[in-house]
Amino acid sequence: MKMPIRSMLLASVVAFNCNLYAVTTNSDSNSEAIELPVLEQESQHAMASKRIYQLFTREHYKRFEMDDTFSKKVFKRYIDQLDYNKQFFLQADIDALAAHQNKFDEAFYRGKLDFVYDMYELNLRRRKEMYEYALSLLDKEMKFDKDEFYYYDREDKSWAGSLEELKVYWHQRVKYDALNLKLAGKEWPKIQELLSKRYKTAIKRLAQSQSEDVFQAVMNAFARSIEAHTSYLSPRRADRFEMEMNLSLEGIGAVLFAEDDYTVIKSLVPGGPADKSQQIKPEDKIVGVAQGKDEFVDIIGWRLDDVVDLIKGPKGTQVRLQLLKGDTADNQPVIVSLVRDKIKLEDRAADVKVFVPEEGDYKGRKLGVIEIPSFYSGVTRDVVKHLGELQEKDVEGIVIDLRGNGGGSLPESINLTGLFIEKGPVVQVRSVGNRVDVQQDRDPRVFYDGPLIVMVDRYSASASEIFSAAIQDYGRGLVVGEQTFGKGTVQQHRSLKKRFDLLDKPLGHIQYTFAKFYRINGGSTQHRGVIPDIAFPSPIEPSEWGEAKEENALPWDKIASANYQQLNLIDQGKVEKLKQHHIERIKTNPEFAYIFEDIAEYQENKDKKFESLNEAIRIEKRDEAKAERLKRANERLKRMGKEPVESVDDIPEDINEYDVFLHEAANIMFDYIGKDALAKS
């Protein structure tokens, strides 16, 4: 129950700023009538807070002090969760709320979090006030002929010092939203209608906030202040987690996250509808959702849970997504139609094929490729079968493709490694108390002893890194691609409920790190990942991606090496020659020329945090992007001996199926085997 008298300081903040934030709008009288909820700590939250405190402080891998310094970290992260982009609070709000920054450690311990709910309610009021101001800006048609800019990334900016300063930002934001719709072919009346609905919906959703939302936000501020993969799951999210673990979720097979007001694709479930479409990629933003042939629902500003509920649905039903592509400067929304399916284990199964180059020095030679999308239960069994199939087809070498593989079962990664070595250690696991457990492959059988390449990229993580690191440390095969993600920690998922609890309300779950992976050479896969023997060109530096970008991620370190015998099948002198051949070859490859152009463009624009509000400039930029897409497509069609097309709308869907990285992996493999291998066989 709340204290009868709230924090005097917080009350003074509200009183001081109420006149500053008063907004007059003729566009939305309904929004002013919407009352925001009074959010209070519920009885189960006190109990859950105490249990989370005890579990994190006693059982987490990372040792930390619950003191004022840590409390300040939680305060900052909680503020970031409430207003990550500094678009609602004023500096005066932050200064006043700072009176609470030393209270979090004691509050978690005692389960008394009243002030946290007060902070959340203040944020709701600020959000409502600014959305009402946004609505007022729609009364007059906007022009887009001036050299103005919208700064969409304000993370490193200072908090607005005044309401007028904040209004300048919101005016630019509304113009940005309006211009995007105009570029999509909408006239002002339709733009006004769509944005009015968007901002009114945002206000209505504020009114639907629940106490559970507050508790989840502050507990995740607590969890993520400890370590990057520690989190609290509310009862609703815990239920969804269980469905995903049981593979009973029906939908499109995509992992989503919220960024500012957008729902963004984080990753795709291998074999799911989104993955099979070949039209959706990580970093794409979902801005609209339609059921079947119904009209699109604008979901900008929606809660992530509600977006997920809108997208998922029964197997066999159609859902259409409106996307802003994350890998192009073209802001024209793309529509992708998907048929929902049950995300089953079989959809994630390893795939096998014989790859035969159709061009170049190694035209006609045979290479086996086994693509492993995840380390699911049974993957080793499936790969044993595929290895037998490939050897019967007399392939000269085998590529294990782990690109996009985010991990999975630790035992499967150990067993899979065992298919390529006789026996020995595969990974070391250090748990709380510095206890080190060396995980071994004990099966002396080797199912394939020929030339081996492991392909990885920046999305390869966890169990993928264990496998590729072991292959590298033993000298069993070559690792090629990008430096991997760098997730070398082990999490435990645990319910907060106890058997004899009298309270009948659910408490949710926690996920926390309790151990860390180490390679058999002693180095951790954490933070650093696996560095390939031969690196492929990448637009993103390792320091800009993966675990290296995660705040509070555990560091890289090293323990004693395990007792293992290197196979020495990879001659380092020969690897250097392979690198040189690779570098010289990609210099003249037109597909790699595109990659180098994209890398240069990314490097030029990666620190850009604004977008032009000048319609002519944006149209010019969009047309340049389309022209470049068309140019590349026609160059590819010419190389394929096909006729050119006149519009990007006419580009054949299969034109992007050419896998330049797999082709280059094949070149490296045949370089390694030698040109006379066929004559010897």
PDB file of N, CA, C and O in Angstrom, residues 143-181:
ATOM      1  N   LYS A 143       4.798  21.927 -44.316  1.00  0.00           N
ATOM      2  CA  LYS A 143       5.578  22.039 -45.535  1.00  0.00           C
ATOM      3  C   LYS A 143       6.957  21.444 -45.288  1.00  0.00           C
ATOM      4  O   LYS A 143       7.485  21.497 -44.179  1.00  0.00           O
ATOM      5  N   PHE A 144       7.537  20.900 -46.331  1.00  0.00           N
ATOM      6  CA  PHE A 144       8.817  20.202 -46.188  1.00  0.00           C
ATOM      7  C   PHE A 144       9.835  20.749 -47.189  1.00  0.00           C
ATOM      8  O   PHE A 144      10.504  19.986 -47.892  1.00  0.00           O
ATOM      9  N   ASP A 145       9.951  22.070 -47.230  1.00  0.00           N
ATOM     10  CA  ASP A 145      10.836  22.700 -48.213  1.00  0.00           C
ATOM     11  C   ASP A 145      12.010  23.435 -47.571  1.00  0.00           C
ATOM     12  O   ASP A 145      12.740  24.164 -48.249  1.00  0.00           O
ATOM     13  N   LYS A 146      12.211  23.264 -46.272  1.00  0.00           N
ATOM     14  CA  LYS A 146      13.315  23.937 -45.584  1.00  0.00           C
ATOM     15  C   LYS A 146      14.399  22.924 -45.214  1.00  0.00           C
ATOM     16  O   LYS A 146      14.137  21.734 -45.080  1.00  0.00           O
ATOM     17  N   ASP A 147      15.603  23.444 -45.007  1.00  0.00           N
ATOM     18  CA  ASP A 147      16.719  22.587 -44.604  1.00  0.00           C
ATOM     19  C   ASP A 147      16.700  22.404 -43.092  1.00  0.00           C
ATOM     20  O   ASP A 147      17.500  22.979 -42.357  1.00  0.00           O
ATOM     21  N   GLU A 148      15.756  21.577 -42.650  1.00  0.00           N
ATOM     22  CA  GLU A 148      15.642  21.236 -41.233  1.00  0.00           C
ATOM     23  C   GLU A 148      16.027  19.776 -41.041  1.00  0.00           C
ATOM     24  O   GLU A 148      16.029  18.994 -41.991  1.00  0.00           O
ATOM     25  N   PHE A 149      16.312  19.414 -39.784  1.00  0.00           N
ATOM     26  CA  PHE A 149      16.743  18.052 -39.493  1.00  0.00           C
ATOM     27  C   PHE A 149      16.050  17.523 -38.245  1.00  0.00           C
ATOM     28  O   PHE A 149      15.780  18.267 -37.303  1.00  0.00           O
ATOM     29  N   TYR A 150      15.764  16.224 -38.290  1.00  0.00           N
ATOM     30  CA  TYR A 150      15.212  15.539 -37.123  1.00  0.00           C
ATOM     31  C   TYR A 150      16.318  14.666 -36.522  1.00  0.00           C
ATOM     32  O   TYR A 150      16.855  13.776 -37.180  1.00  0.00           O
ATOM     33  N   TYR A 151      16.673  14.950 -35.279  1.00  0.00           N
ATOM     34  CA  TYR A 151      17.705  14.175 -34.586  1.00  0.00           C
ATOM     35  C   TYR A 151      17.029  13.030 -33.844  1.00  0.00           C
ATOM     36  O   TYR A 151      16.502  13.206 -32.750  1.00  0.00           O
ATOM     37  N   TYR A 152      17.058  11.863 -34.473  1.00  0.00           N
ATOM     38  CA  TYR A 152      16.324  10.719 -33.934  1.00  0.00           C
ATOM     39  C   TYR A 152      17.073  10.025 -32.801  1.00  0.00           C
ATOM     40  O   TYR A 152      16.467   9.322 -32.001  1.00  0.00           O
ATOM     41  N   ASP A 153      18.370  10.204 -32.712  1.00  0.00           N
ATOM     42  CA  ASP A 153      19.156   9.586 -31.636  1.00  0.00           C
ATOM     43  C   ASP A 153      19.637  10.675 -30.686  1.00  0.00           C
ATOM     44  O   ASP A 153      20.544  11.429 -30.993  1.00  0.00           O
ATOM     45  N   ARG A 154      19.008  10.738 -29.512  1.00  0.00           N
ATOM     46  CA  ARG A 154      19.325  11.775 -28.536  1.00  0.00           C
ATOM     47  C   ARG A 154      19.997  11.195 -27.282  1.00  0.00           C
ATOM     48  O   ARG A 154      20.087  11.856 -26.259  1.00  0.00           O
ATOM     49  N   GLU A 155      20.464   9.957 -27.373  1.00  0.00           N
ATOM     50  CA  GLU A 155      21.022   9.288 -26.200  1.00  0.00           C
ATOM     51  C   GLU A 155      22.167  10.081 -25.576  1.00  0.00           C
ATOM     52  O   GLU A 155      22.291  10.168 -24.351  1.00  0.00           O
ATOM     53  N   ASP A 156      23.009  10.655 -26.407  1.00  0.00           N
ATOM     54  CA  ASP A 156      24.182  11.370 -25.895  1.00  0.00           C
ATOM     55  C   ASP A 156      23.931  12.862 -25.680  1.00  0.00           C
ATOM     56  O   ASP A 156      24.837  13.589 -25.278  1.00  0.00           O
ATOM     57  N   LYS A 157      22.716  13.312 -25.969  1.00  0.00           N
ATOM     58  CA  LYS A 157      22.403  14.721 -25.766  1.00  0.00           C
ATOM     59  C   LYS A 157      22.035  14.985 -24.305  1.00  0.00           C
ATOM     60  O   LYS A 157      21.706  14.066 -23.554  1.00  0.00           O
ATOM     61  N   SER A 158      22.059  16.250 -23.922  1.00  0.00           N
ATOM     62  CA  SER A 158      21.644  16.634 -22.575  1.00  0.00           C
ATOM     63  C   SER A 158      20.122  16.650 -22.506  1.00  0.00           C
ATOM     64  O   SER A 158      19.429  16.757 -23.534  1.00  0.00           O
ATOM     65  N   TRP A 159      19.590  16.535 -21.304  1.00  0.00           N
ATOM     66  CA  TRP A 159      18.147  16.675 -21.125  1.00  0.00           C
ATOM     67  C   TRP A 159      17.716  18.084 -21.492  1.00  0.00           C
ATOM     68  O   TRP A 159      18.473  19.044 -21.305  1.00  0.00           O
ATOM     69  N   ALA A 160      16.539  18.218 -22.037  1.00  0.00           N
ATOM     70  CA  ALA A 160      16.034  19.547 -22.402  1.00  0.00           C
ATOM     71  C   ALA A 160      15.965  20.433 -21.168  1.00  0.00           C
ATOM     72  O   ALA A 160      15.470  20.022 -20.116  1.00  0.00           O
ATOM     73  N   GLY A 161      16.467  21.654 -21.307  1.00  0.00           N
ATOM     74  CA  GLY A 161      16.476  22.573 -20.173  1.00  0.00           C
ATOM     75  C   GLY A 161      15.172  23.313 -19.987  1.00  0.00           C
ATOM     76  O   GLY A 161      14.941  23.917 -18.938  1.00  0.00           O
ATOM     77  N   SER A 162      14.325  23.283 -21.009  1.00  0.00           N
ATOM     78  CA  SER A 162      13.052  24.010 -20.925  1.00  0.00           C
ATOM     79  C   SER A 162      12.021  23.308 -21.793  1.00  0.00           C
ATOM     80  O   SER A 162      12.357  22.488 -22.664  1.00  0.00           O
ATOM     81  N   LEU A 163      10.766  23.645 -21.567  1.00  0.00           N
ATOM     82  CA  LEU A 163       9.698  23.077 -22.368  1.00  0.00           C
ATOM     83  C   LEU A 163       9.821  23.507 -23.822  1.00  0.00           C
ATOM     84  O   LEU A 163       9.556  22.730 -24.741  1.00  0.00           O
ATOM     85  N   GLU A 164      10.224  24.756 -24.044  1.00  0.00           N
ATOM     86  CA  GLU A 164      10.355  25.246 -25.411  1.00  0.00           C
ATOM     87  C   GLU A 164      11.394  24.439 -26.184  1.00  0.00           C
ATOM     88  O   GLU A 164      11.209  24.136 -27.368  1.00  0.00           O
ATOM     89  N   GLU A 165      12.477  24.090 -25.507  1.00  0.00           N
ATOM     90  CA  GLU A 165      13.512  23.280 -26.155  1.00  0.00           C
ATOM     91  C   GLU A 165      12.962  21.904 -26.519  1.00  0.00           C
ATOM     92  O   GLU A 165      13.232  21.369 -27.601  1.00  0.00           O
ATOM     93  N   LEU A 166      12.172  21.325 -25.642  1.00  0.00           N
ATOM     94  CA  LEU A 166      11.587  20.018 -25.908  1.00  0.00           C
ATOM     95  C   LEU A 166      10.558  20.101 -27.034  1.00  0.00           C
ATOM     96  O   LEU A 166      10.441  19.189 -27.856  1.00  0.00           O
ATOM     97  N   LYS A 167       9.825  21.209 -27.091  1.00  0.00           N
ATOM     98  CA  LYS A 167       8.833  21.387 -28.158  1.00  0.00           C
ATOM     99  C   LYS A 167       9.492  21.458 -29.530  1.00  0.00           C
ATOM    100  O   LYS A 167       8.924  20.996 -30.525  1.00  0.00           O
ATOM    101  N   VAL A 168      10.696  22.033 -29.590  1.00  0.00           N
ATOM    102  CA  VAL A 168      11.418  22.093 -30.868  1.00  0.00           C
ATOM    103  C   VAL A 168      11.676  20.667 -31.371  1.00  0.00           C
ATOM    104  O   VAL A 168      11.470  20.356 -32.548  1.00  0.00           O
ATOM    105  N   TYR A 169      12.131  19.815 -30.470  1.00  0.00           N
ATOM    106  CA  TYR A 169      12.365  18.410 -30.844  1.00  0.00           C
ATOM    107  C   TYR A 169      11.072  17.766 -31.319  1.00  0.00           C
ATOM    108  O   TYR A 169      11.062  17.061 -32.348  1.00  0.00           O
ATOM    109  N   TRP A 170       9.969  17.958 -30.585  1.00  0.00           N
ATOM    110  CA  TRP A 170       8.716  17.301 -30.948  1.00  0.00           C
ATOM    111  C   TRP A 170       8.148  17.828 -32.263  1.00  0.00           C
ATOM    112  O   TRP A 170       7.523  17.085 -33.015  1.00  0.00           O
ATOM    113  N   HIS A 171       8.373  19.082 -32.527  1.00  0.00           N
ATOM    114  CA  HIS A 171       7.941  19.630 -33.816  1.00  0.00           C
ATOM    115  C   HIS A 171       8.690  18.923 -34.943  1.00  0.00           C
ATOM    116  O   HIS A 171       8.097  18.544 -35.968  1.00  0.00           O
ATOM    117  N   GLN A 172       9.994  18.705 -34.755  1.00  0.00           N
ATOM    118  CA  GLN A 172      10.783  17.998 -35.768  1.00  0.00           C
ATOM    119  C   GLN A 172      10.344  16.542 -35.883  1.00  0.00           C
ATOM    120  O   GLN A 172      10.273  15.983 -36.979  1.00  0.00           O
ATOM    121  N   ARG A 173      10.017  15.930 -34.764  1.00  0.00           N
ATOM    122  CA  ARG A 173       9.595  14.527 -34.783  1.00  0.00           C
ATOM    123  C   ARG A 173       8.283  14.361 -35.541  1.00  0.00           C
ATOM    124  O   ARG A 173       8.130  13.436 -36.341  1.00  0.00           O
ATOM    125  N   VAL A 174       7.324  15.242 -35.283  1.00  0.00           N
ATOM    126  CA  VAL A 174       6.035  15.142 -35.976  1.00  0.00           C
ATOM    127  C   VAL A 174       6.227  15.379 -37.468  1.00  0.00           C
ATOM    128  O   VAL A 174       5.616  14.689 -38.305  1.00  0.00           O
ATOM    129  N   LYS A 175       7.081  16.338 -37.827  1.00  0.00           N
ATOM    130  CA  LYS A 175       7.358  16.585 -39.243  1.00  0.00           C
ATOM    131  C   LYS A 175       7.999  15.350 -39.887  1.00  0.00           C
ATOM    132  O   LYS A 175       7.700  15.001 -41.033  1.00  0.00           O
ATOM    133  N   TYR A 176       8.869  14.691 -39.134  1.00  0.00           N
ATOM    134  CA  TYR A 176       9.521  13.478 -39.636  1.00  0.00           C
ATOM    135  C   TYR A 176       8.486  12.386 -39.898  1.00  0.00           C
ATOM    136  O   TYR A 176       8.494  11.736 -40.953  1.00  0.00           O
ATOM    137  N   ASP A 177       7.585  12.187 -38.936  1.00  0.00           N
ATOM    138  CA  ASP A 177       6.517  11.190 -39.115  1.00  0.00           C
ATOM    139  C   ASP A 177       5.650  11.538 -40.315  1.00  0.00           C
ATOM    140  O   ASP A 177       5.273  10.668 -41.109  1.00  0.00           O
ATOM    141  N   ALA A 178       5.325  12.808 -40.447  1.00  0.00           N
ATOM    142  CA  ALA A 178       4.457  13.251 -41.545  1.00  0.00           C
ATOM    143  C   ALA A 178       5.155  13.095 -42.898  1.00  0.00           C
ATOM    144  O   ALA A 178       4.547  12.650 -43.880  1.00  0.00           O
ATOM    145  N   LEU A 179       6.439  13.452 -42.942  1.00  0.00           N
ATOM    146  CA  LEU A 179       7.170  13.347 -44.202  1.00  0.00           C
ATOM    147  C   LEU A 179       7.314  11.895 -44.643  1.00  0.00           C
ATOM    148  O   LEU A 179       7.200  11.583 -45.838  1.00  0.00           O
ATOM    149  N   ASN A 180       7.521  11.000 -43.693  1.00  0.00           N
ATOM    150  CA  ASN A 180       7.599   9.573 -44.048  1.00  0.00           C
ATOM    151  C   ASN A 180       6.313   9.100 -44.708  1.00  0.00           C
ATOM    152  O   ASN A 180       6.335   8.334 -45.680  1.00  0.00           O
ATOM    153  N   LEU A 181       5.192   9.561 -44.184  1.00  0.00           N
ATOM    154  CA  LEU A 181       3.906   9.178 -44.776  1.00  0.00           C
ATOM    155  C   LEU A 181       3.722   9.824 -46.151  1.00  0.00           C
ATOM    156  O   LEU A 181       3.181   9.195 -47.066  1.00  0.00           O
TER     157      LEU A 181
END
